[in-house]
């Protein structure tokens, strides 16, 4: 049976956009990690009977009638949506869901508080989260959450139809998944990927230490702000400034061309597959390394990262317990992937059962559907890593400037059009219609 799926995703896995376009329109939803789990969700659902349409993150209640008519189900993969600064967008999504007549399936959602699960911090979002859950459960059997912290939170709000299913990103390869250390110990010449959150200030001494000790260290960035810095340099009010964290072009990691950022998961995974170890605070930076076959280690700094590390048995430490002089070689040595590897088939079976309960197909159980998806990925040409501007030739930078100028001209025309008085717009439209009639 043909199934028309509306998938909450900023873009589809085969939508190819340049880094400049990605930055201009924010096609990563502020963080490229969003693409890892949304594209993995797309692959899981991509059966021969499924027609999947990305929602572009649009959540307008006025679209409800059109969605009811055009789609059979609305699937919502989410990250840490139960957080205080996301409440307004959660309310918008709830208002849309309340007007839908089709099933709504939440494919993994997490709460964000501290690593101790501070309940009081979450009080201000209790009502918007409850309203969202009520709206979903009126159209769904259960809510899929990322881990035990989110499940416990929803149960305190009175919801029992809650299932831990982790995050779709870890199931990109189905039940075939294994991470092994390629060597017994790390050497200073080994390739290290630092997957850090620039706003976690406690990382500064780790950045300094590892930059000095490991010449083949690379900072693999994920944020929209860093993409802008890579493409166009520092914002005017930040030029000439320095910081211990790699947030300005003056930082040694930028100066030495040791920063990379990807617009799509696939070249990102290919790049990380060539590393010996990845570590840091980014949960999807760590997961992208793991699904690339590279040992990864998470420094958990909040509940959203911690519960996924626990659910999938990803080697981790609490950031507050990490001494400023810790070395990647120590983390590599203590990392044990036995539980991660041995528990994967059961976790995959769990998310498969969740999809089946909600009448959604699974590509890995649908002939060669998953293989066809992978083939299309291989046949698609994605942009490669964005590097610091200093690493580019004058010709490459000129091309970027020309794109900016052309795009600015287009935007100016759109702005001028919007600013045009309604009477003049109508006059032009009618005049154009008359001229066309005279030409016939």
Tab-separated table of N, CA and C in Angstrom, residues 15 55 58 91 113-114 118 157-158 196 209 213 224 236 277 292 322 330 347:
chain	number	residue	atom	x	y	z
A	15	UNK	N	18.940	16.377	-1.395
A	15	UNK	CA	18.895	17.802	-1.708
A	15	UNK	C	20.312	18.353	-1.555
A	55	UNK	N	9.507	18.285	5.529
A	55	UNK	CA	8.618	19.401	5.889
A	55	UNK	C	9.307	20.753	5.813
A	58	UNK	N	8.764	23.512	8.515
A	58	UNK	CA	7.586	24.376	8.566
A	58	UNK	C	6.552	23.759	9.507
A	91	UNK	N	5.098	24.989	20.881
A	91	UNK	CA	3.699	25.435	20.880
A	91	UNK	C	3.166	25.516	19.455
A	113	UNK	N	18.140	19.208	30.288
A	113	UNK	CA	18.415	19.823	31.584
A	113	UNK	C	19.841	19.407	31.945
A	114	UNK	N	20.233	19.496	33.207
A	114	UNK	CA	21.606	19.117	33.536
A	114	UNK	C	21.733	17.593	33.646
A	118	UNK	N	17.787	17.829	36.589
A	118	UNK	CA	17.158	18.856	37.431
A	118	UNK	C	15.702	19.090	37.018
A	157	UNK	N	4.844	13.900	34.277
A	157	UNK	CA	3.768	14.736	33.733
A	157	UNK	C	2.478	13.943	33.536
A	158	UNK	N	2.544	12.630	33.808
A	158	UNK	CA	1.340	11.810	33.737
A	158	UNK	C	1.182	10.998	32.480
A	196	UNK	N	33.578	19.294	19.322
A	196	UNK	CA	33.316	20.097	20.518
A	196	UNK	C	32.199	21.111	20.300
A	209	UNK	N	45.588	21.822	25.034
A	209	UNK	CA	46.479	20.671	25.231
A	209	UNK	C	46.564	19.803	23.975
A	213	UNK	N	49.695	18.873	21.434
A	213	UNK	CA	50.254	17.520	21.502
A	213	UNK	C	50.028	16.692	20.240
A	224	UNK	N	26.015	26.601	12.778
A	224	UNK	CA	25.838	27.582	11.707
A	224	UNK	C	26.778	28.770	11.881
A	236	UNK	N	31.846	41.577	11.749
A	236	UNK	CA	32.525	42.878	11.935
A	236	UNK	C	32.824	43.226	13.391
A	277	UNK	N	40.403	8.258	16.118
A	277	UNK	CA	39.606	8.473	17.333
A	277	UNK	C	38.881	9.805	17.209
A	292	UNK	N	30.648	5.672	11.251
A	292	UNK	CA	31.687	5.634	10.218
A	292	UNK	C	32.700	4.536	10.506
A	322	UNK	N	35.711	15.495	34.107
A	322	UNK	CA	36.882	15.413	33.225
A	322	UNK	C	37.927	16.415	33.693
A	330	UNK	N	44.181	8.567	27.067
A	330	UNK	CA	43.538	7.946	28.229
A	330	UNK	C	42.100	7.545	27.895
A	347	UNK	N	18.487	-3.253	20.158
A	347	UNK	CA	18.001	-1.873	20.046
A	347	UNK	C	17.385	-1.622	18.673
